[in-house]
XYZ file of C-alpha atoms in Angstrom:
683
model
C 0.000 0.000 0.000
C 1.557 3.264 -1.035
C 2.155 5.998 1.691
C 0.948 9.424 0.696
C 3.517 12.230 1.763
C 2.329 15.492 3.286
C 4.510 17.807 1.260
C 3.123 20.983 2.768
C 3.773 19.786 6.319
C 7.369 18.779 5.540
C 7.966 22.127 3.888
C 6.737 23.973 6.964
C 8.975 21.815 9.202
C 11.954 22.513 6.973
C 11.238 26.239 7.071
C 11.020 26.112 10.871
C 14.312 24.301 11.150
C 15.913 26.747 8.745
C 14.619 29.690 10.777
C 15.940 28.210 14.009
C 19.324 27.556 12.415
C 19.378 31.081 11.004
C 18.477 32.510 14.413
C 21.225 30.511 16.065
C 23.718 31.673 13.459
C 22.530 35.255 13.884
C 22.836 35.063 17.670
C 26.337 33.578 17.397
C 27.433 36.266 14.979
C 25.814 38.831 17.248
C 27.758 37.539 20.219
C 30.954 37.552 18.189
C 30.265 41.086 17.068
C 29.466 42.175 20.633
C 32.680 40.598 21.855
C 34.579 42.224 19.026
C 33.148 45.633 19.916
C 33.879 45.015 23.610
C 37.512 44.182 22.916
C 38.150 46.712 20.140
C 36.186 49.659 21.490
C 35.554 49.371 25.238
C 38.775 47.558 26.235
C 40.966 48.883 23.441
C 43.365 50.932 25.572
C 43.928 48.119 28.060
C 44.792 45.495 25.463
C 46.802 47.934 23.428
C 48.892 48.558 26.526
C 49.332 44.812 27.056
C 50.376 44.306 23.479
C 52.851 47.142 23.782
C 54.254 45.681 26.996
C 54.778 42.369 25.234
C 56.660 44.204 22.539
C 58.618 46.453 24.931
C 60.629 45.277 27.903
C 61.541 47.751 30.652
C 64.981 46.946 32.050
C 66.185 48.754 35.203
C 69.566 50.489 35.000
C 71.263 50.234 38.395
C 73.040 53.452 39.478
C 76.672 53.688 40.520
C 76.982 53.551 44.293
C 78.432 56.665 45.900
C 82.043 56.799 47.074
C 83.232 57.105 50.665
C 86.345 59.241 51.270
C 88.133 60.566 54.354
C 88.546 64.261 55.221
C 91.532 64.531 52.865
C 89.929 62.767 49.900
C 91.482 59.324 50.429
C 89.091 56.739 48.981
C 87.753 54.256 51.535
C 85.027 52.601 49.432
C 84.843 52.599 45.631
C 83.408 50.701 42.645
C 85.078 48.746 39.851
C 83.731 46.915 36.814
C 84.180 43.170 36.194
C 82.549 40.305 34.293
C 80.181 37.905 36.016
C 78.977 34.482 34.846
C 75.248 34.341 35.583
C 72.559 31.665 35.367
C 68.808 32.205 35.054
C 67.373 28.968 36.554
C 63.966 29.374 34.855
C 65.617 29.207 31.417
C 67.522 25.998 32.118
C 65.797 23.003 30.463
C 67.966 20.288 32.014
C 69.622 19.432 35.307
C 71.153 22.554 36.860
C 73.944 20.513 38.458
C 74.890 19.073 35.064
C 75.018 22.574 33.562
C 77.266 23.802 36.377
C 79.552 20.771 35.968
C 79.929 21.529 32.257
C 80.559 25.213 32.974
C 83.287 24.211 35.444
C 85.240 22.766 32.514
C 85.407 26.254 30.994
C 85.465 28.498 34.078
C 86.980 27.884 37.500
C 83.954 27.172 39.712
C 84.869 26.120 43.225
C 82.822 24.443 45.944
C 82.262 27.753 47.740
C 80.845 29.230 44.500
C 78.350 26.359 44.214
C 77.255 26.718 47.841
C 76.819 30.456 47.500
C 74.795 29.991 44.303
C 72.454 27.458 45.940
C 71.980 29.738 48.932
C 71.082 32.629 46.636
C 68.611 30.411 44.760
C 66.798 29.716 48.025
C 66.524 33.440 48.722
C 65.622 34.568 45.185
C 62.947 34.059 42.539
C 63.595 31.361 39.957
C 63.502 33.773 37.008
C 66.218 36.012 38.446
C 69.714 35.959 37.022
C 72.142 34.749 39.703
C 75.957 34.792 39.617
C 77.771 31.473 39.751
C 81.213 33.131 39.362
C 82.239 36.765 39.720
C 85.250 38.705 38.517
C 86.089 36.500 35.535
C 89.443 36.812 33.862
C 89.664 37.768 30.180
C 90.728 34.204 29.356
C 87.680 32.751 31.111
C 85.390 35.178 29.295
C 86.871 34.142 25.939
C 86.524 30.405 26.687
C 82.876 30.724 27.622
C 82.061 33.027 24.700
C 83.278 30.350 22.271
C 80.929 27.760 23.834
C 78.039 30.058 24.675
C 75.602 28.381 22.240
C 75.682 25.247 24.396
C 74.329 27.026 27.475
C 70.919 28.682 27.016
C 70.031 30.579 30.193
C 73.707 31.266 30.986
C 75.283 34.603 30.127
C 78.118 36.975 30.982
C 77.243 40.368 32.434
C 79.405 43.411 33.180
C 78.748 44.416 36.781
C 80.008 47.036 39.218
C 81.563 45.653 42.371
C 82.275 47.346 45.701
C 85.832 47.422 46.950
C 87.423 48.608 50.173
C 90.997 49.414 49.116
C 92.385 49.773 52.648
C 91.187 46.314 53.680
C 90.875 45.963 57.436
C 91.465 49.640 58.216
C 88.376 51.282 59.764
C 86.149 48.352 58.780
C 83.739 48.754 61.721
C 83.151 52.358 60.738
C 82.846 51.887 56.957
C 80.944 48.609 57.132
C 80.231 46.657 53.953
C 77.566 45.781 51.397
C 76.237 42.343 50.504
C 73.660 40.665 48.274
C 70.035 41.392 49.107
C 68.596 38.444 51.033
C 64.983 37.296 51.183
C 64.126 39.232 54.337
C 65.617 42.445 52.964
C 63.849 41.924 49.644
C 60.485 41.627 51.411
C 61.190 44.756 53.425
C 62.105 46.684 50.270
C 58.938 45.544 48.482
C 56.856 46.939 51.340
C 58.686 50.274 51.384
C 58.234 53.417 49.296
C 61.615 52.776 47.614
C 60.566 49.469 46.018
C 60.709 50.866 42.460
C 64.116 52.397 43.094
C 65.563 49.009 44.022
C 64.461 47.149 40.882
C 67.487 45.298 39.569
C 69.560 46.047 42.677
C 71.491 43.046 43.958
C 73.444 44.671 46.793
C 72.560 46.680 49.867
C 74.442 48.144 52.839
C 74.750 45.617 55.650
C 76.856 47.312 58.343
C 78.503 50.617 59.240
C 78.133 53.723 57.099
C 77.223 51.549 54.124
C 74.039 50.651 55.998
C 73.179 53.894 57.800
C 73.640 55.966 54.610
C 72.140 53.390 52.240
C 69.610 55.818 50.738
C 72.278 58.444 50.099
C 74.763 56.007 48.595
C 72.345 54.003 46.453
C 71.288 56.644 43.935
C 68.212 56.625 41.653
C 67.573 53.684 39.336
C 67.178 54.428 35.616
C 65.266 52.464 32.965
C 65.872 51.243 29.409
C 62.870 50.579 27.123
C 63.875 47.738 24.779
C 61.851 46.340 21.872
C 61.848 42.537 21.945
C 60.827 39.839 19.480
C 58.194 37.166 20.137
C 61.017 34.915 21.295
C 62.144 37.464 23.854
C 65.290 38.588 22.002
C 66.212 42.275 22.190
C 65.706 44.083 18.872
C 66.518 47.707 19.661
C 66.564 50.268 22.452
C 63.626 52.659 22.198
C 64.447 55.059 25.033
C 66.700 55.415 28.059
C 66.296 57.155 31.403
C 69.796 57.361 32.788
C 70.318 56.397 36.450
C 71.442 59.045 38.918
C 74.608 58.002 40.766
C 74.557 57.819 44.536
C 75.824 60.643 46.708
C 79.417 60.658 47.921
C 80.205 60.676 51.640
C 83.074 62.858 52.853
C 84.014 61.765 56.345
C 85.479 63.812 59.163
C 87.902 60.950 59.867
C 91.630 61.309 59.183
C 92.488 57.862 57.858
C 96.224 58.328 58.507
C 95.460 58.969 62.180
C 93.223 55.890 62.115
C 96.054 53.741 60.738
C 98.542 54.924 63.358
C 96.160 54.127 66.204
C 95.248 50.702 64.836
C 98.946 49.921 64.437
C 99.630 51.075 67.991
C 97.070 48.623 69.360
C 98.914 45.731 67.729
C 97.219 42.465 68.676
C 95.523 43.971 71.731
C 91.759 44.395 71.964
C 90.023 47.672 72.598
C 88.632 50.881 71.147
C 89.494 54.543 70.663
C 87.308 57.428 69.544
C 88.812 60.857 68.846
C 86.607 63.934 68.370
C 87.152 67.565 67.424
C 85.326 69.281 70.339
C 84.290 72.458 68.514
C 82.514 70.620 65.668
C 81.713 67.082 66.818
C 83.777 65.724 63.911
C 85.009 62.225 64.688
C 88.704 62.142 63.764
C 89.321 58.451 64.447
C 86.980 55.534 65.119
C 88.963 52.467 66.129
C 87.693 49.039 67.122
C 90.280 46.306 67.593
C 90.656 43.660 66.354
C 89.250 44.425 62.950
C 88.291 42.433 59.831
C 88.406 42.676 56.043
C 85.024 43.922 54.714
C 85.872 42.712 51.196
C 85.131 39.175 52.421
C 81.430 39.992 52.762
C 80.682 41.679 49.435
C 80.007 38.492 47.443
C 79.073 36.363 50.441
C 81.678 35.229 52.945
C 82.869 31.637 52.740
C 82.170 29.242 55.608
C 85.778 28.983 56.776
C 86.306 32.742 57.021
C 82.937 33.197 58.736
C 83.715 30.552 61.335
C 87.096 32.137 62.037
C 85.534 35.557 62.585
C 82.387 34.446 64.367
C 83.991 31.996 66.802
C 87.151 33.977 67.587
C 87.562 34.681 71.296
C 88.760 38.183 70.343
C 85.359 38.973 68.744
C 86.639 40.909 65.712
C 83.092 41.558 64.459
C 82.151 43.439 67.651
C 81.877 47.181 67.049
C 83.352 48.102 70.409
C 83.011 51.920 70.306
C 79.321 51.620 69.468
C 78.008 48.606 71.377
C 80.791 47.560 73.752
C 80.076 48.772 77.295
C 82.638 49.105 80.106
C 82.964 50.702 83.537
C 84.493 54.179 83.274
C 86.932 53.659 86.135
C 88.778 56.743 87.327
C 88.063 58.622 84.094
C 84.746 59.376 85.854
C 86.454 61.385 88.616
C 86.867 64.758 86.845
C 83.116 64.857 86.262
C 82.484 63.949 89.900
C 84.725 66.844 90.956
C 82.874 69.206 88.608
C 79.548 68.000 90.014
C 80.755 68.726 93.546
C 81.702 72.293 92.576
C 78.510 72.973 90.613
C 76.235 71.530 93.313
C 78.056 73.251 96.152
C 79.154 70.058 97.906
C 82.857 70.924 97.787
C 85.195 73.815 97.195
C 88.576 73.481 95.537
C 90.369 74.096 98.872
C 88.405 71.607 100.977
C 90.447 68.523 101.792
C 90.091 65.194 103.526
C 92.511 62.916 105.307
C 93.000 59.712 103.323
C 94.012 56.752 105.512
C 93.917 54.419 102.518
C 90.296 53.343 102.869
C 86.734 54.549 103.418
C 84.456 52.880 105.920
C 80.746 52.634 105.170
C 79.073 50.642 107.904
C 81.038 47.425 108.168
C 82.340 47.655 104.600
C 85.845 48.880 103.867
C 86.383 50.489 100.471
C 90.119 50.543 99.860
C 92.354 52.932 97.971
C 95.236 51.567 95.903
C 97.885 53.166 98.126
C 98.355 51.453 101.451
C 98.410 54.045 104.199
C 96.615 56.519 101.921
C 97.606 59.824 100.341
C 97.402 61.928 103.502
C 95.708 65.311 103.107
C 93.947 65.415 99.747
C 92.203 68.417 98.190
C 90.284 68.383 94.916
C 93.286 69.114 92.683
C 95.341 66.368 94.277
C 92.395 63.936 94.140
C 92.374 64.183 90.341
C 96.137 64.321 89.793
C 96.845 61.310 92.039
C 93.469 59.633 91.406
C 92.568 59.229 95.073
C 89.695 56.761 95.442
C 88.982 57.640 99.077
C 88.183 61.246 98.149
C 85.493 60.086 95.709
C 84.098 57.398 97.993
C 83.380 60.206 100.427
C 82.110 62.595 97.750
C 79.718 60.117 96.136
C 78.217 59.337 99.521
C 77.543 63.051 100.042
C 76.103 63.613 96.566
C 73.779 60.618 96.368
C 73.039 58.528 93.304
C 70.253 60.644 91.792
C 72.284 63.861 91.965
C 75.176 62.049 90.265
C 72.844 60.718 87.575
C 71.224 64.086 86.866
C 74.559 65.873 86.571
C 76.224 63.258 84.360
C 73.321 62.773 81.951
C 73.826 65.995 79.890
C 77.466 65.013 79.280
C 76.194 61.935 77.432
C 76.877 59.169 79.955
C 74.355 56.374 79.481
C 72.680 58.269 76.618
C 72.374 57.717 72.872
C 74.814 60.166 71.274
C 73.036 60.124 67.916
C 76.119 59.183 65.909
C 75.368 58.344 62.279
C 75.671 54.578 62.769
C 72.884 52.098 63.520
C 72.434 49.974 66.661
C 74.138 52.286 69.176
C 73.964 50.988 72.770
C 72.695 53.211 75.552
C 74.822 51.795 78.356
C 73.888 52.297 82.014
C 73.981 55.487 84.081
C 72.432 54.187 87.310
C 69.766 55.911 89.378
C 67.026 54.852 91.766
C 64.510 54.961 88.899
C 66.783 52.907 86.646
C 67.076 50.171 89.252
C 63.316 50.006 89.765
C 62.858 49.405 86.044
C 65.839 47.084 85.635
C 64.761 44.492 88.202
C 61.545 42.492 88.397
C 61.728 41.415 92.022
C 60.617 44.100 94.477
C 63.391 43.311 96.962
C 65.995 43.960 94.235
C 64.529 47.281 93.127
C 65.628 49.237 96.176
C 68.753 51.363 95.856
C 71.151 50.971 98.782
C 73.398 53.828 99.863
C 76.410 51.532 99.799
C 75.952 51.025 96.070
C 76.556 54.733 95.490
C 80.115 54.494 96.861
C 81.433 52.435 93.963
C 79.596 54.545 91.375
C 81.683 57.549 92.444
C 84.867 55.962 91.124
C 83.295 54.845 87.848
C 82.537 51.270 88.913
C 79.426 49.560 90.208
C 76.544 49.662 87.746
C 78.272 52.247 85.557
C 78.573 50.898 82.014
C 79.378 53.170 79.069
C 80.496 52.834 75.480
C 83.892 54.235 74.417
C 81.928 56.593 72.164
C 80.095 57.997 75.191
C 83.377 58.487 77.071
C 84.853 60.362 74.098
C 81.682 62.437 73.716
C 81.754 63.351 77.417
C 85.389 64.496 77.417
C 84.742 66.431 74.199
C 81.845 68.237 75.902
C 84.065 69.037 78.874
C 86.889 70.287 76.643
C 84.351 72.431 74.734
C 83.235 74.134 77.979
C 79.854 72.445 78.068
C 78.881 73.176 74.461
C 77.546 69.879 73.127
C 78.123 69.000 69.463
C 76.573 65.867 68.024
C 79.330 63.374 67.152
C 79.303 62.360 63.506
C 81.416 60.495 60.970
C 80.048 62.035 57.786
C 81.032 65.686 57.494
C 79.720 66.457 54.013
C 77.317 64.778 51.588
C 78.171 65.527 47.970
C 75.378 65.183 45.421
C 76.263 62.486 42.907
C 74.776 64.421 39.988
C 75.525 68.120 40.420
C 78.338 67.845 43.007
C 76.712 70.315 45.412
C 77.653 69.817 49.058
C 75.817 70.055 52.357
C 77.049 69.820 55.953
C 75.505 67.124 58.123
C 75.811 68.838 61.553
C 75.957 72.611 61.104
C 75.315 73.798 64.684
C 75.496 72.892 68.370
C 72.983 70.584 70.045
C 72.694 72.311 73.446
C 74.756 73.824 76.258
C 75.336 72.425 79.724
C 74.912 75.245 82.272
C 78.320 75.299 83.977
C 80.400 77.978 85.671
C 83.511 78.685 83.641
C 85.733 78.905 86.710
C 84.709 75.385 87.703
C 85.421 74.022 84.218
C 88.790 75.769 84.177
C 89.743 74.264 87.530
C 88.895 70.706 86.489
C 90.772 71.177 83.220
C 93.821 72.484 85.084
C 93.763 69.418 87.319
C 93.626 67.186 84.238
C 96.630 69.062 82.846
C 98.315 68.281 86.158
C 97.687 64.576 85.499
C 99.936 64.775 82.421
C 102.637 66.824 84.154
C 102.877 65.439 87.679
C 100.234 62.780 87.908
C 99.469 59.280 86.722
C 100.198 59.899 83.010
C 103.220 62.203 83.429
C 105.621 59.588 82.097
C 103.589 58.984 78.946
C 103.459 62.704 78.100
C 106.984 63.663 79.150
C 108.594 66.035 76.653
C 105.407 66.778 74.729
C 105.562 69.923 72.604
C 102.006 70.799 73.623
C 100.040 70.970 76.862
C 97.266 68.433 77.269
C 94.783 67.341 79.869
C 94.059 63.730 80.676
C 92.884 61.160 83.167
C 93.889 57.549 83.546
C 91.458 54.831 84.502
C 91.545 51.166 85.420
C 88.254 49.286 85.298
C 87.497 45.835 86.612
C 86.627 43.196 84.026
C 85.390 40.614 86.556
C 84.179 40.465 90.135
C 86.807 39.679 92.771
C 86.422 38.859 96.409
C 87.212 41.742 98.757
C 89.572 39.473 100.659
C 91.610 38.605 97.557
C 94.449 40.916 96.607
C 94.506 41.708 92.906
C 97.684 40.470 91.195
C 97.499 40.578 87.398
C 100.229 37.993 86.908
C 98.286 35.392 88.878
C 94.964 35.575 87.060
C 93.830 34.792 83.535
C 94.598 37.506 80.970
C 90.916 37.788 80.062
C 90.012 38.570 83.689
C 92.552 41.362 84.161
C 91.558 44.998 84.485
C 90.850 47.213 81.490
C 93.156 50.159 80.794
C 91.441 53.512 80.076
C 92.491 57.049 79.278
C 90.690 60.252 78.335
C 92.474 63.326 77.007
C 92.183 66.671 75.214
C 94.810 68.869 73.570
C 96.007 71.568 73.324
C 94.793 72.421 76.789
C 94.032 76.099 76.081
C 92.046 75.505 72.883
C 91.405 71.787 72.356
C 91.458 70.522 68.777
C 91.214 66.863 69.713
C 89.555 64.957 72.558
C 89.674 61.209 72.868
C 88.803 58.205 74.965
C 90.582 54.866 74.748
C 90.153 51.478 76.359
C 92.591 48.597 76.048
C 90.918 45.437 77.272
C 92.592 43.448 80.048
C 95.746 45.600 79.847
C 95.847 46.801 83.463
C 96.868 50.269 84.679
C 95.625 53.082 82.438
C 99.005 54.815 82.257
C 100.764 51.639 81.142
C 98.749 50.737 78.035
C 96.088 53.309 77.119
C 97.969 56.575 77.719
C 100.928 55.749 75.410
C 98.545 55.049 72.510
C 96.745 58.316 73.217
C 100.131 60.105 73.103
C 100.890 58.678 69.672
C 97.455 59.755 68.377
C 97.791 63.330 69.672
C 101.413 63.617 68.505
C 100.404 62.749 64.965
C 97.283 64.891 64.849
C 98.854 68.047 66.310
C 102.466 67.695 65.171
C 102.421 65.208 62.304
C 104.781 62.915 64.237
C 104.799 59.226 63.487
C 106.122 56.408 65.693
C 109.781 55.662 64.985
C 110.997 52.094 64.462
C 114.510 50.874 65.254
C 116.860 50.944 62.289
C 117.811 47.509 60.854
C 121.487 46.515 61.103
C 123.330 43.696 59.369
C 124.267 40.733 61.576
C 126.138 38.004 59.680
C 124.440 38.964 56.467
C 120.962 39.130 58.013
C 119.123 42.352 58.660
C 118.000 42.686 62.272
C 116.581 45.612 64.251
C 119.151 47.849 65.855
C 119.503 47.703 69.621
C 119.895 51.479 69.764
C 117.422 53.380 71.871
C 114.268 54.250 69.988
C 113.627 57.953 69.593
C 110.011 57.954 70.600
C 108.048 60.738 72.273
C 106.059 58.073 74.077
C 107.402 56.210 77.092
C 109.258 52.931 76.911
C 106.073 50.929 77.335
C 105.010 51.986 73.873
C 108.381 51.783 72.145
C 107.646 48.344 70.781
C 104.680 49.587 68.770
C 105.440 48.810 65.101
C 105.559 51.542 62.523
C 102.480 51.719 60.333
C 102.881 50.818 56.700
C 102.959 53.670 54.190
C 99.482 54.700 53.191
C 98.383 53.898 49.656
C 97.743 56.920 47.493
C 94.732 56.200 45.312
C 93.725 59.089 43.129
C 90.608 60.593 44.663
C 87.643 60.465 42.337
C 86.175 63.581 43.912
C 87.724 66.727 45.232
C 88.616 66.660 48.937
C 86.394 68.627 51.288
C 87.471 72.096 52.415
C 88.954 71.039 55.753
C 92.496 69.987 56.054
C 78.394 43.124 76.314
C 76.219 45.788 78.028
C 76.480 45.461 81.774
C 73.640 43.362 83.141
C 71.827 44.652 86.222
C 73.045 42.848 89.256
C 76.218 41.595 87.578
C 78.441 44.639 88.106
C 81.955 43.902 89.457
C 82.856 44.821 93.000
C 85.031 47.961 92.970
C 86.145 47.766 96.556
C 88.739 45.094 95.950
C 91.305 47.302 94.240
C 92.192 50.606 92.622
C 90.431 51.993 89.573
C 93.149 54.395 88.489
């Protein structure tokens, strides 16, 4: 039976299907057109910018770091250019260790280089270019260049490196730079200077390199480079040149610094010398020292262990964070306090039997039988402990604290270095805050006795001692101590002073200052440092000091030869010269060296001799003995006493050509752990 088709119905169904298909096609084209309009019209600027960024790569241009020079233009920190072999880990398509092994056949890559590279990888992003070897020789550059095609992701870059041409000299002051670590990178990213540090691999880690990082760094420039789809540079479109960092002109005389460091020899200690009228630091010595060049590219494990585990603690910045009792160098200020507060006159005297009794406690002087009748002048010249035991008891601890504070004892001086320690200038309030237990917070009158001779809880940095004697020498006019005298703009070479005026004035009577100064001059002429300053062509004031390094029983007599060298007393000396118009004031401590006149004063004499007179220590002349040169046994012509005659002569200073014109000018004491001062002298 034949089926009859409904042609009209099929035609209508076909037309419906065709309409639906046409509608779908129309909607799809409509959506495509809407998307096209959205991308080409509404979002045009955004995608145009993205396309342009894919075509153009912005490469940061790192600025030259500023130079550091001394007051006479001698370069202390500079830059030099060298080739570096660098690897970008993200571009390596095979084992990184295999690549490094193959590179080692062309370039000398040692174990320490591999360890440093792996450490930097842990602290950096994988797409960053990291150095595997720095300071390549021309031969190594040529060998790698011939085989460069074998190492995608490995390249040679010309980089600027930091160098400290004087090596260990003044390293604690200058500091050093090092590669930016992960923690520093995070801190930079969160700061306002993040853009300025794009492409920067190094940052100041210690010393002036750290505290003046923003001045030294400069302003980063940028190169706009057109790149191909494969990322290869085609041409440079534009360049914004970087602005070099500012140059630092220090107040320090590096020749004076060298002489002092040489005078210390292998002894530990610190010396800070200041120009009283300006606050300029003339010398900043911390001994022993270290070579900052070791840290620039990352110090190797062996060198780090030697420095970090040394019993001499060469990394300790002693003038800034080392704290010590002041010993008898505290006495001139005690005498001045007595005059200013009306507790003593210059003529008043006491009878010194060789000790001072406070209750059942006997505080001894160093001289058995005592000094007899002692007035204020004699108390300073002969450093009579008994006089100051008595005086401190009359003054009281809070009066001592309030008078000493403006001189800078136990205070932040504000020097242009980071991490300065405050030290301890004790008072009743200080003790309440220092101790947790109520029974330990009370101040006992007997504790004041030892404070009067610079012992007890007293704990000051060598910088504070130098600042205090500078303030005294400057008649109470306080100048902020500083290392950087002038900052020179890296671009236009304009200069600005860092400390143009005084900080404040201590209200003192001039006649009282003059008397204390005259007594300190007496110390160098007829007192405890007379031998060290015999024959000086200038008049100076000074005061010796001997500070305990460890607690000793009152019943045990101190004999240096019978105790460990590390437990012996510290040797201190403060001085200013010339006496009538001081141009230099200094404080020095020689650790575990005993009597202040024996070790510290001779070094101070050498420093002042050079600064005022240009004199250098004289070495014995070599003589031939059976064909071998040996030092002559003739007497050494030395303005310092015999105790300092064995100080070696400093090596001649290198004379690098200054890159910029010279400037226009020639373990804090723990509360409750203070040593007992009653056992022996503190002179």
